[in-house]
Short mmCIF file of C-alpha atoms and ligand atoms in Angstrom, two decimals:
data_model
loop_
_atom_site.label_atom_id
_atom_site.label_comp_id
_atom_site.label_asym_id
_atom_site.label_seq_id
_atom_site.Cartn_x
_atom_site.Cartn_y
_atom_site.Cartn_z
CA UNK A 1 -46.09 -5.77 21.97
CA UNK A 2 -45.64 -2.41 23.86
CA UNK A 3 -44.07 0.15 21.48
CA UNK A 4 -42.49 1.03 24.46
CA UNK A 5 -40.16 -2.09 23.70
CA UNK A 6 -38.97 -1.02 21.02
CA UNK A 7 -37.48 2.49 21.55
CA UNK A 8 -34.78 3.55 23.92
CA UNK A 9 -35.88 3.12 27.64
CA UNK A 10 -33.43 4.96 29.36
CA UNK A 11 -33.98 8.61 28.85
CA UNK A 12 -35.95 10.43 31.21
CA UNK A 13 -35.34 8.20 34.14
CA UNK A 14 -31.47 8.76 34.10
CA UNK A 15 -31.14 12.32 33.60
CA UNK A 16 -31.69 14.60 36.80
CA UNK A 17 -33.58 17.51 37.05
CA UNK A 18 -30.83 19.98 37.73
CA UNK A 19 -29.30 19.21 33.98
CA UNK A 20 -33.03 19.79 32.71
CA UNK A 21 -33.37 22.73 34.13
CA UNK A 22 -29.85 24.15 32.63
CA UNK A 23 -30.78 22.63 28.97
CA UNK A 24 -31.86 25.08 26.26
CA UNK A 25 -35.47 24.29 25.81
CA UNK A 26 -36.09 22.31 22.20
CA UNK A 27 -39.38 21.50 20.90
CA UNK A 28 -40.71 20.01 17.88
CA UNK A 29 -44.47 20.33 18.02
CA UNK A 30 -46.60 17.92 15.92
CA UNK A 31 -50.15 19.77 15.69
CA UNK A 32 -52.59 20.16 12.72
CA UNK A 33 -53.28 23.79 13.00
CA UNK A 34 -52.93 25.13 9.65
CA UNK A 35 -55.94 27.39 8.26
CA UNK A 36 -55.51 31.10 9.12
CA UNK A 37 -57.53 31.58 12.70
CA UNK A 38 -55.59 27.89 13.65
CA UNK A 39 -52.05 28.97 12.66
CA UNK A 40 -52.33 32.69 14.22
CA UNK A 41 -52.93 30.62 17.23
CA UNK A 42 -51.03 28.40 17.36
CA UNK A 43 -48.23 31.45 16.43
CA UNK A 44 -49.15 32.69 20.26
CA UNK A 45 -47.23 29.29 21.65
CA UNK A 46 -44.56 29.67 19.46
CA UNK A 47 -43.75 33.16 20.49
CA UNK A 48 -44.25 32.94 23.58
CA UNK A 49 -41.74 29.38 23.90
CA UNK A 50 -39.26 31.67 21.94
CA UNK A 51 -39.42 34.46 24.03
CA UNK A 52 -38.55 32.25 27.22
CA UNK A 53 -35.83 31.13 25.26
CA UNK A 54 -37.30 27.84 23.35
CA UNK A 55 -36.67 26.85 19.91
CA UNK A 56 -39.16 25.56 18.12
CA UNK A 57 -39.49 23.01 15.08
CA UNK A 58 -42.70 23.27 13.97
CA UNK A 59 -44.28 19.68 12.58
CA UNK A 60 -47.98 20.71 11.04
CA UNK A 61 -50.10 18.24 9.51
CA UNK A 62 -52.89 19.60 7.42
CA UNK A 63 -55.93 17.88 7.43
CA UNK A 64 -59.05 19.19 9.57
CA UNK A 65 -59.92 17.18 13.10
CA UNK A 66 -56.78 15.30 12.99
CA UNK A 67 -57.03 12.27 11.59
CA UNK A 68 -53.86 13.06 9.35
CA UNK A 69 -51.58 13.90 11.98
CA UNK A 70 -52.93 11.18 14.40
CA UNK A 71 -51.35 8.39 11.11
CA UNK A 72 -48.03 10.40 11.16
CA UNK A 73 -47.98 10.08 15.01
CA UNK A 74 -48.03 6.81 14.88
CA UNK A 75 -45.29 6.24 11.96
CA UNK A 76 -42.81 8.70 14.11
CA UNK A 77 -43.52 6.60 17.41
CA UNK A 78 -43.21 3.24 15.54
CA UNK A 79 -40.03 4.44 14.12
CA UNK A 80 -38.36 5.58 17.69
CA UNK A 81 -38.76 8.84 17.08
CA UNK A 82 -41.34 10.40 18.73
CA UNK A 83 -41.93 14.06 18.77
CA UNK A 84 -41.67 15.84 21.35
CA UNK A 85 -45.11 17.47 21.88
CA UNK A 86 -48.12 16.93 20.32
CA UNK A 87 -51.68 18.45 19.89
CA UNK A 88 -53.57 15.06 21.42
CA UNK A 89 -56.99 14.88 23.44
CA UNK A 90 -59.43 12.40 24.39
CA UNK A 91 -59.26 8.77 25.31
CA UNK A 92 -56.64 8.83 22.68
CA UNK A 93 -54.05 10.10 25.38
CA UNK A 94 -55.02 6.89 27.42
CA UNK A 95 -54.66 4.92 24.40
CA UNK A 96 -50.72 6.33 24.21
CA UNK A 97 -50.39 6.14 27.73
CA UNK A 98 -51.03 2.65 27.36
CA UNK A 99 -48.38 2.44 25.22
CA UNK A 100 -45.70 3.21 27.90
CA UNK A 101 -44.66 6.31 25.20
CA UNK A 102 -45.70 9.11 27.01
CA UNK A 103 -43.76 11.48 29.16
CA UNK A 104 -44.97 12.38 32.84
CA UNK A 105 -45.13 16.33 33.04
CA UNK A 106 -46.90 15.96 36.76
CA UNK A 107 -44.09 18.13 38.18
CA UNK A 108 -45.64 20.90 36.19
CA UNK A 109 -48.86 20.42 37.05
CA UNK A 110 -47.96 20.37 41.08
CA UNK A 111 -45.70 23.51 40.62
CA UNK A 112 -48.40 25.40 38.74
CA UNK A 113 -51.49 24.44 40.51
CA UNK A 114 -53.11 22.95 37.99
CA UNK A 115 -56.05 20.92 40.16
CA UNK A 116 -56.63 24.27 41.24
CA UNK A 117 -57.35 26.48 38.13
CA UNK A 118 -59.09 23.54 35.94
CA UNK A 119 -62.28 21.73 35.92
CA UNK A 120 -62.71 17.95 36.92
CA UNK A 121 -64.01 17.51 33.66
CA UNK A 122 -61.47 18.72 32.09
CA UNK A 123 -58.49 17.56 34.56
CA UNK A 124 -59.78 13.96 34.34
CA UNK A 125 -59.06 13.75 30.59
CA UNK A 126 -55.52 15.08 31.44
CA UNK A 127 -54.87 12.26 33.70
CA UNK A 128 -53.01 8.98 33.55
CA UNK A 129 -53.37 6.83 36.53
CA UNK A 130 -51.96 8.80 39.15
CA UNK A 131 -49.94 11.13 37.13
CA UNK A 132 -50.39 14.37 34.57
CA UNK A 133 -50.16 13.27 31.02
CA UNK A 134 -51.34 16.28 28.90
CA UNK A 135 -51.69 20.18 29.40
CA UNK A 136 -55.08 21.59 28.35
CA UNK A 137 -55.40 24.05 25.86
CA UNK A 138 -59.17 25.12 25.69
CA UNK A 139 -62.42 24.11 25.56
CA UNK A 140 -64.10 24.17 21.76
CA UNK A 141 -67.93 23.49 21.50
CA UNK A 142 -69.31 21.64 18.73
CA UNK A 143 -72.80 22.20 18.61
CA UNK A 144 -72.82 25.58 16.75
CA UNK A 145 -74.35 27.13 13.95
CA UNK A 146 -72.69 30.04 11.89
CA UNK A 147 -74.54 32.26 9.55
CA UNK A 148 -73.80 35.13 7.27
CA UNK A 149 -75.76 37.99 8.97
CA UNK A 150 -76.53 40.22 5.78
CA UNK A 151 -77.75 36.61 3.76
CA UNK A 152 -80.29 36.22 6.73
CA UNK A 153 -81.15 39.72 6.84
CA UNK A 154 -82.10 39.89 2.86
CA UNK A 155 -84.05 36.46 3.03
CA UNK A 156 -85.86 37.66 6.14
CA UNK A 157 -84.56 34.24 7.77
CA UNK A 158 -83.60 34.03 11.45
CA UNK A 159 -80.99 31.99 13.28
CA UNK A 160 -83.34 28.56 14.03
CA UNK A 161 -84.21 27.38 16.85
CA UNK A 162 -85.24 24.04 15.89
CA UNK A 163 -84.58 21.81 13.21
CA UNK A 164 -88.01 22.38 11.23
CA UNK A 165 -87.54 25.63 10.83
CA UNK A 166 -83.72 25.20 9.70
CA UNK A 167 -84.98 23.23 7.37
CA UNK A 168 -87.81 25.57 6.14
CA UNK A 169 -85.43 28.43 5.96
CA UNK A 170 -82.90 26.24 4.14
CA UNK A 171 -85.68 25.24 1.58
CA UNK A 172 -85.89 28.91 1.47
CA UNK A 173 -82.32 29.93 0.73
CA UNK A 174 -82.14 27.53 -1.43
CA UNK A 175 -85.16 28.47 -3.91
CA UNK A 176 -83.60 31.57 -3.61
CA UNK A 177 -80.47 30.42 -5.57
CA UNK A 178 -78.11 30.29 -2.02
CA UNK A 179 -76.55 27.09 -0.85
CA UNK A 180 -78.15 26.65 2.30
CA UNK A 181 -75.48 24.61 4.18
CA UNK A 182 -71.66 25.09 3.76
CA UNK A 183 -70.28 21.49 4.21
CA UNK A 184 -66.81 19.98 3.34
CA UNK A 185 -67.43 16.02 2.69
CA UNK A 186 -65.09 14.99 4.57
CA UNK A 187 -65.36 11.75 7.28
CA UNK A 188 -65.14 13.78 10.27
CA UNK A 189 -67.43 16.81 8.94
CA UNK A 190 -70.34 14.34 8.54
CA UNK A 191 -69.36 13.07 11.97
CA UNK A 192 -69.43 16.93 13.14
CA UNK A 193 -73.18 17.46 11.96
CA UNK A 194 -74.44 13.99 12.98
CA UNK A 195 -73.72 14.76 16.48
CA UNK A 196 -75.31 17.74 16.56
CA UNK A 197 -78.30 16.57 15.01
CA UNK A 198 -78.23 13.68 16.94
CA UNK A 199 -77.85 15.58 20.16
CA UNK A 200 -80.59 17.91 18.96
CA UNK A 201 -83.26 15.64 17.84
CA UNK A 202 -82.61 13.23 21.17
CA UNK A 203 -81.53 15.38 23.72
CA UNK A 204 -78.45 15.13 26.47
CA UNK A 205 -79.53 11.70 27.57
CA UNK A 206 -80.05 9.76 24.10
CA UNK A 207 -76.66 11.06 23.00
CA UNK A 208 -75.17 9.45 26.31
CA UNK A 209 -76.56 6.21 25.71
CA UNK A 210 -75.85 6.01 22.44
CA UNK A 211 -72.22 7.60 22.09
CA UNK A 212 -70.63 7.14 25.67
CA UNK A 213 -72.31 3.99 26.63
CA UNK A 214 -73.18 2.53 23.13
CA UNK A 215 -76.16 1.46 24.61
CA UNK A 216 -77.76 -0.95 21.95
CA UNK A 217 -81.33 -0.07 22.22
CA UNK A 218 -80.41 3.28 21.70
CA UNK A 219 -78.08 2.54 18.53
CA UNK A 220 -81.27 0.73 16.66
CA UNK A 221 -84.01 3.15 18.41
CA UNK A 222 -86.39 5.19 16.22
CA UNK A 223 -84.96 8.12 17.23
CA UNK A 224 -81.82 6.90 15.63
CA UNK A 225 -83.77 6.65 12.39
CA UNK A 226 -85.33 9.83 12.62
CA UNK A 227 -81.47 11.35 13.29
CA UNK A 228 -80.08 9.50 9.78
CA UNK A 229 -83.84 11.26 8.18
CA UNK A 230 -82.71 14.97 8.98
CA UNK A 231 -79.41 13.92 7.62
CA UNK A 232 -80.51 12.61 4.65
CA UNK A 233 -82.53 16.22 4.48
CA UNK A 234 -79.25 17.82 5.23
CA UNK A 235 -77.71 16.38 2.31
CA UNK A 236 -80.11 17.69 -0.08
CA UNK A 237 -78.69 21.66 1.73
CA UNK A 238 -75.42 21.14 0.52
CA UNK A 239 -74.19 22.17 -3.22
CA UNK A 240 -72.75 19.53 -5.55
CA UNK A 241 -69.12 20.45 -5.29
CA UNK A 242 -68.61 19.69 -1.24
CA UNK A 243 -67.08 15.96 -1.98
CA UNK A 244 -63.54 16.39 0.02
CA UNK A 245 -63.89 20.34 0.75
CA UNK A 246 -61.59 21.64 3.79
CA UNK A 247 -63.89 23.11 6.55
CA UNK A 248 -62.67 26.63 6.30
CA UNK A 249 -63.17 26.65 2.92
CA UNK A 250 -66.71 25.74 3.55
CA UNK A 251 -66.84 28.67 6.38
CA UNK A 252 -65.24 30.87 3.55
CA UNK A 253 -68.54 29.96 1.74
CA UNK A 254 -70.39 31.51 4.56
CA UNK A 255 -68.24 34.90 4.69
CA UNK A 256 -68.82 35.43 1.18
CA UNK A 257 -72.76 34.97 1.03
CA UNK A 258 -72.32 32.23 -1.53
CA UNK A 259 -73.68 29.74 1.50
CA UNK A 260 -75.89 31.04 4.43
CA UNK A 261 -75.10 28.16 7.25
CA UNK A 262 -72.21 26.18 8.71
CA UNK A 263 -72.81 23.33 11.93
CA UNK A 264 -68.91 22.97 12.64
CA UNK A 265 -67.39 23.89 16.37
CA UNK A 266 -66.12 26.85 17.33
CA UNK A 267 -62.51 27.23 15.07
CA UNK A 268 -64.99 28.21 12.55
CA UNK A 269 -65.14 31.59 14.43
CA UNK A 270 -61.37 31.97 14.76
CA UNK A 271 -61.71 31.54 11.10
CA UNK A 272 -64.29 34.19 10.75
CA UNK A 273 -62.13 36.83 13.06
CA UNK A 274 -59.01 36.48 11.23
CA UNK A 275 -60.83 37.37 7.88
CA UNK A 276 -61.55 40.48 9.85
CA UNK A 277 -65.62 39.40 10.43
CA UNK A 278 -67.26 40.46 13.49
CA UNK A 279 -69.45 38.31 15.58
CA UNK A 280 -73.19 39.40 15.67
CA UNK A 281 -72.84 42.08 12.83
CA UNK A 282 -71.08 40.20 9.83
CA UNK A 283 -71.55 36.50 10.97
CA UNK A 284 -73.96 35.19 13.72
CA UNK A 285 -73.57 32.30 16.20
CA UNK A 286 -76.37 30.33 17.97
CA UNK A 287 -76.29 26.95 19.16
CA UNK A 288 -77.99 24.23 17.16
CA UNK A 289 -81.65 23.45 18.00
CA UNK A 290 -81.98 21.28 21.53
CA UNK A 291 -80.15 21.34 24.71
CA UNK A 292 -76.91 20.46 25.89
CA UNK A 293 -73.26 21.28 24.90
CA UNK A 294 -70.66 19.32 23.35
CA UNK A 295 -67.10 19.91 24.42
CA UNK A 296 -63.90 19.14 22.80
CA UNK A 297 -60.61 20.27 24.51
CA UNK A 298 -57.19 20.49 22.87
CA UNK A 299 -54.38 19.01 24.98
CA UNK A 300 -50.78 18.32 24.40
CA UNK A 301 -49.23 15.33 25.33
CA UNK A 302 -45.38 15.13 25.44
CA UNK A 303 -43.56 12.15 24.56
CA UNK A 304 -40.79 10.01 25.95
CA UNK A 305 -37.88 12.12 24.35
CA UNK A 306 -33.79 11.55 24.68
CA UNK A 307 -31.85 14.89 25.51
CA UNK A 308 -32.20 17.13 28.45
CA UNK A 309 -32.66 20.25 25.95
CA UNK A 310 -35.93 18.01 24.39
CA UNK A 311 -37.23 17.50 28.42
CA UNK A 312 -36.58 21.25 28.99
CA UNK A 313 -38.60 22.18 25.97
CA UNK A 314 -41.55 20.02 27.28
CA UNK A 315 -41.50 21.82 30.95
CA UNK A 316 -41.58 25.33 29.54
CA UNK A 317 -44.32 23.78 27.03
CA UNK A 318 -46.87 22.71 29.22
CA UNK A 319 -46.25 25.40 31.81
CA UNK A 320 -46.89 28.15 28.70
CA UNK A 321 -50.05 25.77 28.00
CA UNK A 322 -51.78 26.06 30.81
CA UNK A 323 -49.96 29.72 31.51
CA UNK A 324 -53.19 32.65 31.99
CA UNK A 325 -51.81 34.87 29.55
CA UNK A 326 -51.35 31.92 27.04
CA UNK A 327 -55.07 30.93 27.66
CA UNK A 328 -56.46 34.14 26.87
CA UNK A 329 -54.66 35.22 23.81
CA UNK A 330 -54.92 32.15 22.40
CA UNK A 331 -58.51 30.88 22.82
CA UNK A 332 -59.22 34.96 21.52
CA UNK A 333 -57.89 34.06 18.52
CA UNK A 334 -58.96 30.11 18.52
CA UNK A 335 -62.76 30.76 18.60
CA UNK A 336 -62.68 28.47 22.29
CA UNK A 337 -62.95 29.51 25.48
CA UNK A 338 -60.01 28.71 28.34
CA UNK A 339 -59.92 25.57 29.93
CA UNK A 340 -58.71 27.45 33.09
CA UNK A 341 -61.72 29.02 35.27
CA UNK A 342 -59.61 32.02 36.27
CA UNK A 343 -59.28 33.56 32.85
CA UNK A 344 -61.56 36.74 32.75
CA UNK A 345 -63.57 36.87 29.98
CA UNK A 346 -64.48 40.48 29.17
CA UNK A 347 -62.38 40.67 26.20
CA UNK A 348 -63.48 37.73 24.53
CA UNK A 349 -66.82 38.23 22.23
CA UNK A 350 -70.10 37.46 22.39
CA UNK A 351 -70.03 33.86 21.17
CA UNK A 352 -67.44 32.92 23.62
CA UNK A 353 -69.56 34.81 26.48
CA UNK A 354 -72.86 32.13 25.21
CA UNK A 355 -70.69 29.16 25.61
CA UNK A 356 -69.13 30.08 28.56
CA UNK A 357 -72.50 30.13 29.70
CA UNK A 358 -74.39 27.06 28.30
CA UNK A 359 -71.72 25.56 29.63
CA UNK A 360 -71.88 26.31 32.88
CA UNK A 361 -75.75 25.49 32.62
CA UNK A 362 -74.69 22.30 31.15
CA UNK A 363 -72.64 21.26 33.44
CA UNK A 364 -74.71 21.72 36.27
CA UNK A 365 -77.85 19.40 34.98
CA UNK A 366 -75.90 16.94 33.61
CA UNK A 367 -76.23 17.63 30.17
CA UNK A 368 -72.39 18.90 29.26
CA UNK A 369 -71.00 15.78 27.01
CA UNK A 370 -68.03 15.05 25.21
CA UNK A 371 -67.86 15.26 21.57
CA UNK A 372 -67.79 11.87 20.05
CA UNK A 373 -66.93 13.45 16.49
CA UNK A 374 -63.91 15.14 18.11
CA UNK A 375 -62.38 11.82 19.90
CA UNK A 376 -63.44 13.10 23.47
CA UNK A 377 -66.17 10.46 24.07
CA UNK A 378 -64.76 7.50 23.00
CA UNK A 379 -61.60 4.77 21.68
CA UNK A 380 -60.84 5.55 18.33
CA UNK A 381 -61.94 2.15 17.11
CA UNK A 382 -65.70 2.90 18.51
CA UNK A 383 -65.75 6.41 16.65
CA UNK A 384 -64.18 5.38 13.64
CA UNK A 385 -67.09 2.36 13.58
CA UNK A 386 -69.60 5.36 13.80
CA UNK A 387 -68.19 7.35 11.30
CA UNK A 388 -67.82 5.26 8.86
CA UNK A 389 -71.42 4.74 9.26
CA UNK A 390 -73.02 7.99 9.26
CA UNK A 391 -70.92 8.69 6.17
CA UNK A 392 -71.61 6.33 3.98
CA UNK A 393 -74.95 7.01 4.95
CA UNK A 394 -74.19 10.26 3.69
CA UNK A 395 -72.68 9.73 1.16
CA UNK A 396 -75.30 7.58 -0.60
CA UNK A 397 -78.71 6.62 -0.78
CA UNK A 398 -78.78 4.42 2.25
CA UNK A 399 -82.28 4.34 4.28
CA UNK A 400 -82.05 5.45 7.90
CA UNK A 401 -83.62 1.90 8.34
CA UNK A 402 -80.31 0.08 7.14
CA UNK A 403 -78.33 2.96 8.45
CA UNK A 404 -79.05 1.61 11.97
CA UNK A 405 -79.09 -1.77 11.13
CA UNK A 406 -75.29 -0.76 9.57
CA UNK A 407 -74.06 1.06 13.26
CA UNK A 408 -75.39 -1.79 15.19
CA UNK A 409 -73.23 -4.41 13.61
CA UNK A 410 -70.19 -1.71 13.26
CA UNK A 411 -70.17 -1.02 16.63
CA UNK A 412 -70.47 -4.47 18.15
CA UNK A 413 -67.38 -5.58 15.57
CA UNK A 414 -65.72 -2.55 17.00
CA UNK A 415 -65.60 -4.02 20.65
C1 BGC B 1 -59.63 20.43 16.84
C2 BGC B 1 -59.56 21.91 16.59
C3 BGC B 1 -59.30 22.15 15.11
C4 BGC B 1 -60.35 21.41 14.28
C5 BGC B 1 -60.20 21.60 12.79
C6 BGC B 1 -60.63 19.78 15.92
O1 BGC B 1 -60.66 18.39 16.12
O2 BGC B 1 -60.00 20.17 18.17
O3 BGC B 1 -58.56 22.51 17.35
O4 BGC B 1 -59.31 23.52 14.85
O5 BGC B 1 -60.30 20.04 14.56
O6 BGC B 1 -58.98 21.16 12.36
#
């Protein structure tokens, strides 16, 4: 049954714009942006909704990539009492749509020009049917590699450029007495280096076929064994206390030289610059080995809310959102780039200039693809059958053999 049943239908159809547009803007924000580059983001919103006159109740959920605040979501929506924005992105905003819980903010899309300023790629994911379900906040990439410069330097290691010579340099570090690879076990971390390797070692069209069109043969292929190998060789690069680590205490591994490497997307840098680390001289960024770029965009999606002070607060929301200004101080601080194409980038730094880049490259030979660890590529029943996969792959001593054998049947049961 529709959840849609179950709460209050009457609000936002009954109430005119006119009263909206009088109402003191209210928000509570449901978001899980709570390590110290995320919440001096996320502080840019806040000020700026408070400085147009919004008051904000701020709902964070700790737990990195989401997966806690996506189960108290659903408790607040089954209860009736949604909240009134929330950080959302990927088919998962269809999935709500679908629902019947989600608030139309098209008017503010049409007023503000939206199709205008923001890539298909981008705008597609923000669309239900016919109408504007979710404002855009950046775009993150995935596929990255972090590295404490001065650790490098002193093992006369460079940033790799494919995945042997990560792992000879990590064989390196490691005889050397330095963890190698900073890595929180955590479900979605796994996920996070899987796809990279997995993009690496097959390349743009092998992670199509395999993550956006779960192509079978692809799911059992050898290259799909010789993905869960480098993992398994991974595993051996992390230290013995990573079971349930957060990820920025894992990047905090990296600014301290206790670990030389991190694969995690690009809040790892906002993480870096709010320690006060700069790009190319105390931490370096490269992409990881092989071609192609994988994108993850934070969105907001507002939800069917009583109260014309609630609807007010979601306006000013996603017209801040998707505002220039809030686009460029945020993503500065975020580690992303804007999802808007008008944002000039001279005062972001170097990493943000390479993705900026790559993507644009990507995206014009095909080879710019959504993150499946991230919930941009697929229904979270699909990506949760993969995860759970690759990670108890991980997390035992599984052959890449049965590994395979493991995500076939997962991913048909998943359909
Ligand atoms: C989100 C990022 C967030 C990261 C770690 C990702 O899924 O897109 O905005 O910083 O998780 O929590």
């Amino acid at each position: 049954m529709k959840i849609k049943l179950l709460i209050a239908a009457s609000a936002a159809l009954s109430i005119s714009f006119s009263a909206i547009a009088k109402a003191e803007p209210q928000a509570e924000v449901l978001h899980w942006w709570t390590s110290g580059g995320e919440a001096k983001s996320v502080a840019v919103l806040q000020n700026e909704f408070s400085s147009r006159g919004g008051s904000w109740t701020d709902m964070p959920v700790a737990g990195g990539g989401g997966d806690a605040a996506m189960t108290a979501l659903r408790a607040r929506v089954l209860s009736g009492n949604a909240p009134t924005a929330v950080q959302l992105k990927g088919p998962a905003i269809q999935e709500w749509y679908e629902e019947g819980v989600l608030a139309d903010i098209s008017s503010v899309a049409e007023a503000e020009g939206w199709k205008n300023v923001l890539p298909a790629s981008i705008a597609n994911h923000m669309k239900c049917e016919d109408t504007w379900c979710a404002a855009p906040v950046n775009v993150h990439r995935i596929d990255w590699i972090w590295a404490n410069a001065a650790v490098l330097a002193e093992n006369g290691i460079s940033m790799p450029t494919s995945w042997d010579e990560f792992n000879a340099s990590a064989t390196k570090l490691q005889k050397a007495g330095i963890t190698p690879l900073a890595h929180g076990g955590q479900a979605w971390q796994d996920a996070t280096v899987f796809e990279a390797v997995a993009l690496g070692i097959g390349g743009p069209e092998f992670f199509r076929k395999a993550f956006l069109e779960l192509d079978k043969d692809t799911l059992q292929s050898d290259t799909m064994v010789a993905v869960f190998d480098q993992m398994r060789i991974m595993r051996g690069f992390v230290d013995s206390n990573f079971s349930g680590r957060d990820w920025n205490l894992a990047t905090a591994m990296v600014m301290n030289g206790e670990a030389a490497f991190q694969i995690m997307g690009d809040w790892a840098k906002g993480e870096f610059l709010a320690a006060g680390k700069r790009p190319g001289i105390d931490f370096l960024c490269t992409s990881t080995p092989g071609d192609g770029f994988l994108y993850n965009v934070d969105s907001f999606a507002m939800f069917e809310v009583d109260g014309t002070d609630k609807q007010a607060g979601q306006l000013l929301l996603a017209e801040l959102i998707v505002g220039k200004n809030f686009q460029k101080v945020f993503n500065m601080n975020k580690g992303s780039i804007p999802a808007r194409v008008d944002v000039a980038l001279d005062d972001f730094d170097l990493c943000a200039h390479i993705s900026a880049q790559d993507m644009a490259t990507s995206n014009s030979n095909g080879s710019l693809l959504p993150s499946y660890a991230h919930g941009m590529a697929l229904r979270g029943a699909q990506s949760g059958a993969i995860t759970d996969v690759v990670t108890a792959h991980f997390n035992s001593d599984m052959s890449s053999n049965d590994a395979v054998e493991m995500l076939l049947k997962a991913v048909a049961n998943s359909m």
